[in-house]
Coordinates of C-alpha atoms and ligand atoms in Angstrom, one line a residue:
X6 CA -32.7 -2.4 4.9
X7 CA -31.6 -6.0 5.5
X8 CA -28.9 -7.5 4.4
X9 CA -30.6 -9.2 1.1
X10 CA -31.8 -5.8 -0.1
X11 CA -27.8 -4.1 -0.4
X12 CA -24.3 -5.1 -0.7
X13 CA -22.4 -3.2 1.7
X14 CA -19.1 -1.9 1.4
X15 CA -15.9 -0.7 3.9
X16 CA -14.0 1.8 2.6
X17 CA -10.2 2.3 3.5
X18 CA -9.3 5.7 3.2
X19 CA -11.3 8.8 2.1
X20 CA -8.9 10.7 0.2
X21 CA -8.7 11.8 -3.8
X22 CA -9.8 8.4 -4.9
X23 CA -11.5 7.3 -2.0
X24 CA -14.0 11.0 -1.8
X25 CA -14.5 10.3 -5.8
X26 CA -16.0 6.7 -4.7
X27 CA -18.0 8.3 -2.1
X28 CA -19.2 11.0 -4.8
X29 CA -19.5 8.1 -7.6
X30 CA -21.4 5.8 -5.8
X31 CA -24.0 8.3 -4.7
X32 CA -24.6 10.1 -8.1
X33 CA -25.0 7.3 -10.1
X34 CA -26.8 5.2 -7.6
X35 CA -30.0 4.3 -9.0
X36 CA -28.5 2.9 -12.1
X37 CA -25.7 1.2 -10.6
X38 CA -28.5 -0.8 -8.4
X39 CA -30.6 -1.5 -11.7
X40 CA -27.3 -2.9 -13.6
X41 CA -26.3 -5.0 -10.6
X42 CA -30.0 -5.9 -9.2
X43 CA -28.8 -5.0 -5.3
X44 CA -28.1 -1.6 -4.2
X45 CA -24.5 -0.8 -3.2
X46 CA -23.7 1.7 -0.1
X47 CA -20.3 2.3 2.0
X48 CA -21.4 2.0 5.2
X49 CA -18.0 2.1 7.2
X50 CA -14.8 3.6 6.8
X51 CA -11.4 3.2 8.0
X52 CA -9.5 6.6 9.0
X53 CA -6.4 7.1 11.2
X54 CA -7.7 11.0 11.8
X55 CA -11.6 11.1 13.0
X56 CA -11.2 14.2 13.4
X57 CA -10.3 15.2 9.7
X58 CA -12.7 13.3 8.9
X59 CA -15.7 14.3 10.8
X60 CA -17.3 16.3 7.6
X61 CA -17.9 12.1 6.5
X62 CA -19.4 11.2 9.9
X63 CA -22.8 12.1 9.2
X64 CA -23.3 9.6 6.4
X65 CA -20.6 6.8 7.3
X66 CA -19.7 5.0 10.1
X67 CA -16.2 5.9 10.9
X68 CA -13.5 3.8 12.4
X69 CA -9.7 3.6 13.3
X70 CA -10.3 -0.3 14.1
X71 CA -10.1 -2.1 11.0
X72 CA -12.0 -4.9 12.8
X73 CA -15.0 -2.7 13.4
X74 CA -14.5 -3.5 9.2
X75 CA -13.6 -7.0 8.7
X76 CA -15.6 -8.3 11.6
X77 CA -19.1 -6.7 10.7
X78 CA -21.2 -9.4 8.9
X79 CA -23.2 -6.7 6.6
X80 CA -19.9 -5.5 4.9
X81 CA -18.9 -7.9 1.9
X82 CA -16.4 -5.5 0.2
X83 CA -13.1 -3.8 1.6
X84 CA -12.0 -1.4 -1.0
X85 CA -8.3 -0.2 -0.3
X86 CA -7.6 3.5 -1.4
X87 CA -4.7 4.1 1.4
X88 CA -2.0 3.8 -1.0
X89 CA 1.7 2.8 0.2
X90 CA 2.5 -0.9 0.8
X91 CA 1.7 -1.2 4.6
X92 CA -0.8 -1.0 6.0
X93 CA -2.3 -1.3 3.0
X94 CA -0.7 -4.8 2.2
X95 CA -1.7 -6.4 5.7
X96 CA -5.2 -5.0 6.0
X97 CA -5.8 -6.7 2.7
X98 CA -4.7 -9.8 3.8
X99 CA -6.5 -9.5 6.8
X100 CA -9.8 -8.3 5.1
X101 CA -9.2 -11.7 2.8
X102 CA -8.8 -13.9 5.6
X103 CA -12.4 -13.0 6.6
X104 CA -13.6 -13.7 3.5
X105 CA -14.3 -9.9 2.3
X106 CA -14.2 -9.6 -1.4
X107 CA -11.4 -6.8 -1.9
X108 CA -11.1 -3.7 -4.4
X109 CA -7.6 -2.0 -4.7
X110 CA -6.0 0.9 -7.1
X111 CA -2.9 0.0 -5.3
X112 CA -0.3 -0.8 -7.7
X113 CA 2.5 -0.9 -4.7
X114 CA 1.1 -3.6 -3.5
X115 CA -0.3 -5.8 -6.6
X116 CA 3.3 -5.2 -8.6
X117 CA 5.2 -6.6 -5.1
X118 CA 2.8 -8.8 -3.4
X119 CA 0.1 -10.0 -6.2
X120 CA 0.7 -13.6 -5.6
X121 CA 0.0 -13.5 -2.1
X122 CA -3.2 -11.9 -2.4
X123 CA -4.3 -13.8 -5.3
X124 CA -3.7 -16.7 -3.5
X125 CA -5.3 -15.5 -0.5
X126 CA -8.3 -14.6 -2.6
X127 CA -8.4 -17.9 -4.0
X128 CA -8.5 -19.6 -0.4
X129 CA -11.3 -17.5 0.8
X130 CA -12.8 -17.9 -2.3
X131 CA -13.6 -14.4 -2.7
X132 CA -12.9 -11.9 -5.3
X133 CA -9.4 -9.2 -5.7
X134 CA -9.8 -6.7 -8.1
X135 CA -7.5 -4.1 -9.0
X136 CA -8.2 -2.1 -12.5
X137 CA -7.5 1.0 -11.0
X138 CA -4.1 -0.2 -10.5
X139 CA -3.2 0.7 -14.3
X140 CA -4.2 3.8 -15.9
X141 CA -6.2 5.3 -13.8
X142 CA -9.9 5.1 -15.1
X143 CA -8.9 3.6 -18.6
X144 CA -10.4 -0.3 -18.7
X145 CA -6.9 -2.3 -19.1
X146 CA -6.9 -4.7 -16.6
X147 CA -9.9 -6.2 -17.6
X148 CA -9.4 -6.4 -21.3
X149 CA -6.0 -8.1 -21.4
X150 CA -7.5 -11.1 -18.6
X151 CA -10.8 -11.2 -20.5
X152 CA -11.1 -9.2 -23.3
X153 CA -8.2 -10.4 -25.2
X154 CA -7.7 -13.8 -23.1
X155 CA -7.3 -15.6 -26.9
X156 CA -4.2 -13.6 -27.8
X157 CA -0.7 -13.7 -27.6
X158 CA 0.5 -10.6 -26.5
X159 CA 3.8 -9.9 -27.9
X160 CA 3.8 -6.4 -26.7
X161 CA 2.2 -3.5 -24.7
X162 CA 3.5 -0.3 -24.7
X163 CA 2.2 2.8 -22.8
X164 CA 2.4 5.6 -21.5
X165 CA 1.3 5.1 -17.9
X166 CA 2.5 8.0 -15.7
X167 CA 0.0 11.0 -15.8
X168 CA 2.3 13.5 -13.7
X169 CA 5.6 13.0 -15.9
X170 CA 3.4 13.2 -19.5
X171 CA 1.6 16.6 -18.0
X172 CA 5.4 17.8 -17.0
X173 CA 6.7 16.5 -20.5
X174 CA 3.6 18.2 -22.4
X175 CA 3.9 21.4 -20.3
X176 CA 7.6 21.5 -21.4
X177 CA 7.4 20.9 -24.8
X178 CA 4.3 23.3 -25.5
X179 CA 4.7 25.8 -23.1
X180 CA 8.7 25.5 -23.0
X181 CA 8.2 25.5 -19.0
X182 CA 11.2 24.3 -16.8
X183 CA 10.9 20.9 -15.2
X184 CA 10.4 22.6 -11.4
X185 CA 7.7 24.4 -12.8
X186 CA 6.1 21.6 -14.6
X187 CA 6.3 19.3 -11.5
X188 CA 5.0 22.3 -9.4
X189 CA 2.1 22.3 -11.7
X190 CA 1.2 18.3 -11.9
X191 CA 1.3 18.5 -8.1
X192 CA -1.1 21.1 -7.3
X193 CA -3.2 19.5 -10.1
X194 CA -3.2 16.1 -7.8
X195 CA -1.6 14.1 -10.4
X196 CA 1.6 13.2 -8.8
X197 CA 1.6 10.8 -5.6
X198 CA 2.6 11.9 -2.3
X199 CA 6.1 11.9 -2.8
X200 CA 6.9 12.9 -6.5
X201 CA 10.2 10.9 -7.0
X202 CA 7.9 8.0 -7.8
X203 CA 6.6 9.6 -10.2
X204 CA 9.3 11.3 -11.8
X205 CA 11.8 8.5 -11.3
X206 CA 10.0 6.2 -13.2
X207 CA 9.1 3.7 -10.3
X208 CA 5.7 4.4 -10.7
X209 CA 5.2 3.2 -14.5
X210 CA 7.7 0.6 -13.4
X211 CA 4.6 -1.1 -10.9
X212 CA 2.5 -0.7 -13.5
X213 CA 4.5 -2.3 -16.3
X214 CA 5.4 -5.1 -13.8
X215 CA 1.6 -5.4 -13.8
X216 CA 0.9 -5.5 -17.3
X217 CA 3.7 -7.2 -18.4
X218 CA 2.3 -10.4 -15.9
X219 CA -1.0 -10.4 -17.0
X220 CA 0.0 -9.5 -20.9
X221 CA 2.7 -12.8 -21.1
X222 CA 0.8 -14.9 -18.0
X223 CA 4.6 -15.0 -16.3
X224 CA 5.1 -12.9 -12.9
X225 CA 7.7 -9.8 -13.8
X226 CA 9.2 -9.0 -10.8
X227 CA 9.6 -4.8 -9.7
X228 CA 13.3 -5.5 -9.8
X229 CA 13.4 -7.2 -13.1
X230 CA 12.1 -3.7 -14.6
X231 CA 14.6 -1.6 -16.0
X232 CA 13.7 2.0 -15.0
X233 CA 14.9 5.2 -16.2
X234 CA 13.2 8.5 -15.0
X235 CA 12.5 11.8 -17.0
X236 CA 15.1 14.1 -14.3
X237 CA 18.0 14.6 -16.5
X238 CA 14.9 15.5 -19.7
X239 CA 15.8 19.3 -20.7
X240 CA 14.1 21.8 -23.1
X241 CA 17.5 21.2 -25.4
X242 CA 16.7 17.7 -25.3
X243 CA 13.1 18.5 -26.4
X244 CA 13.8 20.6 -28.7
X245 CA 16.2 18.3 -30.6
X246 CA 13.7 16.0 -30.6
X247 CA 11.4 18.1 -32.4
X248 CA 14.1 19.5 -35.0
X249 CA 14.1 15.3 -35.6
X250 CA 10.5 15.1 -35.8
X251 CA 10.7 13.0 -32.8
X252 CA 8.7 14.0 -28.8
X253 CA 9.9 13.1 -26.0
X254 CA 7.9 10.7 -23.6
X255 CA 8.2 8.3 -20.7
X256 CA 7.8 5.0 -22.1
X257 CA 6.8 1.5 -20.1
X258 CA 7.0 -0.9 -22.3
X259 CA 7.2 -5.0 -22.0
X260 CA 8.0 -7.2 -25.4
X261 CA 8.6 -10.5 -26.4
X262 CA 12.4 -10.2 -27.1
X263 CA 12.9 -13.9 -29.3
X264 CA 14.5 -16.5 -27.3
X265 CA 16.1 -14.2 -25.0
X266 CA 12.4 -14.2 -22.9
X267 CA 10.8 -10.8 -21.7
X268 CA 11.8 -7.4 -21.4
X269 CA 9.9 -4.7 -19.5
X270 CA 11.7 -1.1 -19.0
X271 CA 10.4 2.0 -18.1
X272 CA 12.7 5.1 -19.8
X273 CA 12.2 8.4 -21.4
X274 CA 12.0 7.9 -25.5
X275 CA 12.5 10.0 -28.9
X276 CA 9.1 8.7 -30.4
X277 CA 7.8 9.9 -33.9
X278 CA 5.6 12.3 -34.0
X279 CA 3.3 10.2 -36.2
X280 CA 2.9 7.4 -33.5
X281 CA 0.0 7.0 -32.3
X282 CA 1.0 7.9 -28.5
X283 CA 3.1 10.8 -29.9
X284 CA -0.4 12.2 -29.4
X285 CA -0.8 11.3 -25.8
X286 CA -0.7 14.9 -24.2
X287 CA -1.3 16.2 -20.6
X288 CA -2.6 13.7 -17.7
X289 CA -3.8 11.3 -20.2
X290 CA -2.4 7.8 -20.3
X291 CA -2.5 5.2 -23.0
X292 CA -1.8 1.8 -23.4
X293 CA -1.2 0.1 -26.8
X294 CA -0.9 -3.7 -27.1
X295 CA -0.2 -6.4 -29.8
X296 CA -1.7 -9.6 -29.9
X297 CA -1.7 -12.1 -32.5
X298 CA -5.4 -12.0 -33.4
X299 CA -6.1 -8.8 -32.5
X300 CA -3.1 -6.9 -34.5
X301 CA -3.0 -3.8 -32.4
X302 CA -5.4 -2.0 -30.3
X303 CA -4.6 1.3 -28.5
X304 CA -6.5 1.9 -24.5
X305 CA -6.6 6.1 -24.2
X306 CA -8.2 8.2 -21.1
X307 CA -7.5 9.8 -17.9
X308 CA -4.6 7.9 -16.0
X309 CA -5.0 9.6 -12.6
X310 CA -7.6 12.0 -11.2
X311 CA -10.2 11.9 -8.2
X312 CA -13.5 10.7 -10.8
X313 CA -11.8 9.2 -13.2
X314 CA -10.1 6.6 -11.2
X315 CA -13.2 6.1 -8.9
X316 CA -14.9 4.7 -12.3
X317 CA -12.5 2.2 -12.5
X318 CA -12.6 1.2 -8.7
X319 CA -16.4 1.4 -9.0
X320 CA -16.2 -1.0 -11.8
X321 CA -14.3 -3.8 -10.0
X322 CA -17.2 -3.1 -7.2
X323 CA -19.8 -3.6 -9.6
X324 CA -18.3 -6.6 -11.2
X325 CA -17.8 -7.7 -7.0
X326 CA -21.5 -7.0 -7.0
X327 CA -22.6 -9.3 -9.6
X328 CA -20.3 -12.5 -7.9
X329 CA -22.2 -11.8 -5.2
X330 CA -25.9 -11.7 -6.6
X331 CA -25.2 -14.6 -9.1
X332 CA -23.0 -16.7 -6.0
X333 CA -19.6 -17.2 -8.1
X334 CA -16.7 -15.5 -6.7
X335 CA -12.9 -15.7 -7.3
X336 CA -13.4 -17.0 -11.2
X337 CA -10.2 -15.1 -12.5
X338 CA -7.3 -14.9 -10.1
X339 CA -3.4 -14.9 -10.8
X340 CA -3.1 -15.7 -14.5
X341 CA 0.6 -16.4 -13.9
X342 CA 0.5 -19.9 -15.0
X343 CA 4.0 -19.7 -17.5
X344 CA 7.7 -18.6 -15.9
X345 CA 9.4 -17.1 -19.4
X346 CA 12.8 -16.0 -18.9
X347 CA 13.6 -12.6 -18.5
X348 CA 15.3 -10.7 -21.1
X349 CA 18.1 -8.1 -19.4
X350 CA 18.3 -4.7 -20.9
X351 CA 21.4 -5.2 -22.1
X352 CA 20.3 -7.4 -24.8
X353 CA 17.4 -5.2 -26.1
X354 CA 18.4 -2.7 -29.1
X355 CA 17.6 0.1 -29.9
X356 CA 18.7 3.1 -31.9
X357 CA 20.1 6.1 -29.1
X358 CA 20.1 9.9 -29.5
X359 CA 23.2 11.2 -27.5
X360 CA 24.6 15.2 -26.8
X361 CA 27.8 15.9 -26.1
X362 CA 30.1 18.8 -25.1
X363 CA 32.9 18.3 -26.9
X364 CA 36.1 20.7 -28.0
X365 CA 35.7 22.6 -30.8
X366 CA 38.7 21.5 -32.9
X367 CA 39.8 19.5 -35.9
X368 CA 40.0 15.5 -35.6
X369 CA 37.6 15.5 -32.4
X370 CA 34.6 14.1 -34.8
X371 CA 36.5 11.2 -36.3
X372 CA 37.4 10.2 -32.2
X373 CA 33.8 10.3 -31.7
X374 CA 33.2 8.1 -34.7
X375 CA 36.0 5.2 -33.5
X376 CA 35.0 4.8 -30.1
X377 CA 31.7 4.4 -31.5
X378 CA 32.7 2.4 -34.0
X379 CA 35.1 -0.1 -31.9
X380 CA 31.7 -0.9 -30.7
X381 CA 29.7 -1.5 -33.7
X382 CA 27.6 0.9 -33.4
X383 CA 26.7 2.7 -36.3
X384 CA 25.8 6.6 -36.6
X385 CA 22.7 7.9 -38.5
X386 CA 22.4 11.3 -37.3
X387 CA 26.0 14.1 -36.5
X388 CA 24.7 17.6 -35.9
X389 CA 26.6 20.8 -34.5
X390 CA 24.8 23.5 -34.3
X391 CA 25.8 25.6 -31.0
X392 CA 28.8 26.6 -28.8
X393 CA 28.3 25.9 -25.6
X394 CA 31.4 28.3 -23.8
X395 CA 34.2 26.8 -25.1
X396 CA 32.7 23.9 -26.4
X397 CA 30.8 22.9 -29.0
X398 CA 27.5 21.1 -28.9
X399 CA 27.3 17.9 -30.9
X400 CA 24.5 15.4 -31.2
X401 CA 24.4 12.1 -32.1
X402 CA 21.6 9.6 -33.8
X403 CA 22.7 6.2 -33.8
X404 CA 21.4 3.0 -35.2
X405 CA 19.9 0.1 -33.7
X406 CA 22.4 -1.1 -31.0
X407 CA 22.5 -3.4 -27.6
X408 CA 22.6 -1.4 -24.6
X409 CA 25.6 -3.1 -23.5
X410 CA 27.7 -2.1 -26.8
X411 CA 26.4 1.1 -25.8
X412 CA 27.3 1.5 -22.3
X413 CA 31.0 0.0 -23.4
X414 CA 30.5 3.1 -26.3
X415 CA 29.8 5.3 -23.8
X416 CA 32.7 4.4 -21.1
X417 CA 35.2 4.6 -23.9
X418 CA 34.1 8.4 -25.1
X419 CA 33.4 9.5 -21.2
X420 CA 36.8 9.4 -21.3
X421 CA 38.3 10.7 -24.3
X422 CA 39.8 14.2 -24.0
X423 CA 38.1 16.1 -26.3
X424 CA 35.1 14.9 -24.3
X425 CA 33.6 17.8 -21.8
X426 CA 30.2 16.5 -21.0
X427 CA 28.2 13.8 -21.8
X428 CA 24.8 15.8 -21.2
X429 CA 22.4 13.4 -21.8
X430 CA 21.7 9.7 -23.6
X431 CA 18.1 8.6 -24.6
X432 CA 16.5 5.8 -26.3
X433 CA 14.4 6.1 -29.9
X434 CA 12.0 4.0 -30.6
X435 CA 11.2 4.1 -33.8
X436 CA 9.8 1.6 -35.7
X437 CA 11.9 2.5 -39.0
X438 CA 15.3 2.1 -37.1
X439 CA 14.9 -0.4 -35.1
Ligands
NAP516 P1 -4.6 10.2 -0.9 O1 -5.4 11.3 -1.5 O2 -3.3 10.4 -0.3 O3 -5.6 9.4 0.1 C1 -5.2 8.4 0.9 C2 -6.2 8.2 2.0 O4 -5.8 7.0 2.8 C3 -6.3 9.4 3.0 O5 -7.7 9.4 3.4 C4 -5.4 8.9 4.1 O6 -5.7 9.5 5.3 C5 -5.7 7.4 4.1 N1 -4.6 6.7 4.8 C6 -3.4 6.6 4.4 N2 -2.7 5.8 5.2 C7 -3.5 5.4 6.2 C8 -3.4 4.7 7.3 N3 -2.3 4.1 7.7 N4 -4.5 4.5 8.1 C9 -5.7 5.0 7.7 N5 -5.9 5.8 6.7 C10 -4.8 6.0 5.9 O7 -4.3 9.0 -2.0 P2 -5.1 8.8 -3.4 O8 -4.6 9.7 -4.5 O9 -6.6 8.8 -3.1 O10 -4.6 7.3 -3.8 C11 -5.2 6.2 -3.2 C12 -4.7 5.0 -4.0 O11 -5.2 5.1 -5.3 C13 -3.2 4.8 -4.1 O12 -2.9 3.4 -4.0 C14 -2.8 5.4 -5.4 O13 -1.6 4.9 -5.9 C15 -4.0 4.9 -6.2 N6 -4.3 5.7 -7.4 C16 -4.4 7.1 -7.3 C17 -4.7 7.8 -8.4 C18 -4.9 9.3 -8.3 O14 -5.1 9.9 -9.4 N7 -4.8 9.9 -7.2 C19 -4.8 7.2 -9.7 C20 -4.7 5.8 -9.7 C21 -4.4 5.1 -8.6 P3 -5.0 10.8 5.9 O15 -5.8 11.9 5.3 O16 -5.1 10.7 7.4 O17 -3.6 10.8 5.4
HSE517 N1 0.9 9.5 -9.8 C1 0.2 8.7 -10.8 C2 0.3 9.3 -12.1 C3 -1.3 8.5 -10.4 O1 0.8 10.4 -12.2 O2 0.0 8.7 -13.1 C4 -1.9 7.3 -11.0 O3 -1.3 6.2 -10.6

């Protein structure tokens, strides 16, 4: 077959994502060549183990010399499924250079180094692609640079982290312990190599940094995003939340915040159970955005998993495909063409649930209420309902506050005496209180 007949691609690494390309591309190969008019193969692929990978050799070329890759005339794609920032980052930039069109679900690079490759992509005038990036196999990418390119966005709200939602939904409907649910989403291939990622929140952080840059066309840097993990989550915590009619999930969201520019944060949330991603359960991921034509519009389906995310790389190879048949490449790079301020958590509001260990005697409640109150920050919600030892369990709903009258809230009752514990402090988003 010559050159005309096929596009050819190079594939860096053959693991959960990169095996489901293999399998995708094979099974659905007939159709895939009718919708693009050329037939699409891997031919070569990059490995740092021949060995492990020998079961591959009989179909692919392997190679540990990436120039064996970028240097071979038939290959027009390099599609990146190593994951990590190097080598990952540099082979792209390489594979770039010599005009390759590339195909990434690396959200460690795009969130850190997207302008550089964009602008690498735009020299060589090829195409870099990366819907995998986001959400697994849901389209998200794609619809907020084309779909919904006549909007203003003023927000997009998701959850984007398929390991922490499985832990949260295991804990919540099967009261499992957080080891047990991380244990779970790990043999399940959900979470990445290393979990802290994951559970930390960094992980939803890339991928609001993402979606925040292409939703408001102005770059969010990774350490703009405020990020809050899911560690210090506990089945008291859930349950409250439930006796509230609120769930508990990991939240990324970036929002217009008036003139104070944009906000993006990644932290665990009290959400009504009537919200539409309330009923976001397991390793699904959704991704709900407002835009001033479109009013809102909700993106639902697997976030991680080995097929599921191959149809989203297998996309951006197809759409690769037809640049290449109909000769346009590089027709929507870095849409970054605004530089918005960016709003610090400590101006964005919102109401707080809060559970303390406090002494079980008289006047400790009114205490509570004046630090709080010094403060401005107004109480919706006072429960007690266990002992705890010696102390006694309270738990707080506040109103619609700043973070940083809550952080000086917090300092001042962290240390008042009839204070114990502060065991934990999380966000509510709620459209009625906020
Ligand atoms: P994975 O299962 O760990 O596979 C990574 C592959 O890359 C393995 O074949 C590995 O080879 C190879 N590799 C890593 N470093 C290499 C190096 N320096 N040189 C040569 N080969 C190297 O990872 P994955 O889950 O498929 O993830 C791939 C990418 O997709 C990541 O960017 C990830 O964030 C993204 N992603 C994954 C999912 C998911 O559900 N898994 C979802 C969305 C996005 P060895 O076997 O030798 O280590
Ligand atoms: N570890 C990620 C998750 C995989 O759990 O969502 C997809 O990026």
């Amino acid at each position: 077959m010559t050159k005309e007949d096929k596009i050819s691609i190079g594939l860096l690494g053959a693991g959960t994502v990169g095996s489901g390309v293999l399998e995708l591309l094979q099974k659905n190969a007939a159709s895939i060549a009718q919708k693009v008019g050329k037939q699409i193969q891997v031919t070569r692929i990059f490995v740092r183990d021949l060995e492990k990978y020998a079961h591959l050799a009989e179909s692919y070329a392997l190679t540990t010399d990436i120039d064996d890759i970028v240097n071979d005339p038939q290959i027009d794609i390099v599609v990146e499924l190593m994951g990590g920032e190097e080598p990952a980052k540099t082979l792209m930039l390489y594979a770039l250079a010599h005009k390759k069109h590339v195909v990434t679900a690396n959200k460690d690079v795009v969130a850190k180094y997207g302008r550089e490759l964009f602008d690498a992509a735009e020299a060589n005038q090829v195409d870099f692609l990366f819907e995998a990036s986001v959400g697994g196999g849901i389209p998200i990418i794609r619809p907020l640079k084309q779909c919904l390119a006549a909007n203003e966005i003023q927000e997009v709200m998701g959850i984007v982290n398929g390991t922490t939602n499985y832990m949260l939904t295991r804990m919540s409907q099967q009261g499992m312990d957080f080891a047990d649910a991380l244990a779970e989403a790990q043999a399940k291939g959900y979470a990445e190599a290393d979990p802290t990622a994951d559970v930390g929140g960094l992980d939803a952080a890339r991928k609001i940094a993402i979606l925040s840059s292409l939703a408001f066309n102005s770059r969010m840097p990774l350490d703009k995003v405020h990020v809050e993990g899911i560690e210090k989550i506990s089945k008291h915590d859930i349950e409250y939340a439930r006796e509230f009619g609120y769930c508990i999930k990991l939240l990324a969201i970036a929002k217009r915040e008036g003139e104070n520019g944009i906000n993006a944060r990644v932290h665990p949330v009290f959400l009504p159970v009537s919200h539409p991603l309330a009923a976001v359960n397991d390793v699904f991921n959704a991704i709900f955005v407002r835009g001033d034509a479109i009013g809102e519009a909700m993106f639902y389906g697997r976030g991680a998993g080995k097929l599921p995310t191959a149809s989203a790389v297998c996309a951006d190879i197809i759409d690769v495909a037809r640049d290449i048949v109909h000769k346009g490449a590089s027709r929507i790079l870095c849409t970054c063409f605004e530089e918005t301020k960016i709003c610090p958590i400590e101006k964005v509001a919102n109401p707080y649930y809060i559970r303390l260990l406090v002494a079980d005697q008289p006047g400790v409640l009114s205490a509570i209420a004046a630090a709080f109150g010094a403060q401005q920050v107004s109480l919706r919600t006072v429960v007690q309902k266990q002992r705890v030892g010696e102390y006694a369990e309270l738990v707080l709903i506040t109103y619609a506050v700043p973070d940083s009258h809550m952080r000086m809230a917090m300092q001042t009752l962290a240390v008042l005496p009839a204070v114990a514990e502060v065991s934990n402090i999380i966000r509510v988003e709620d459209p009625h209180f906020s």
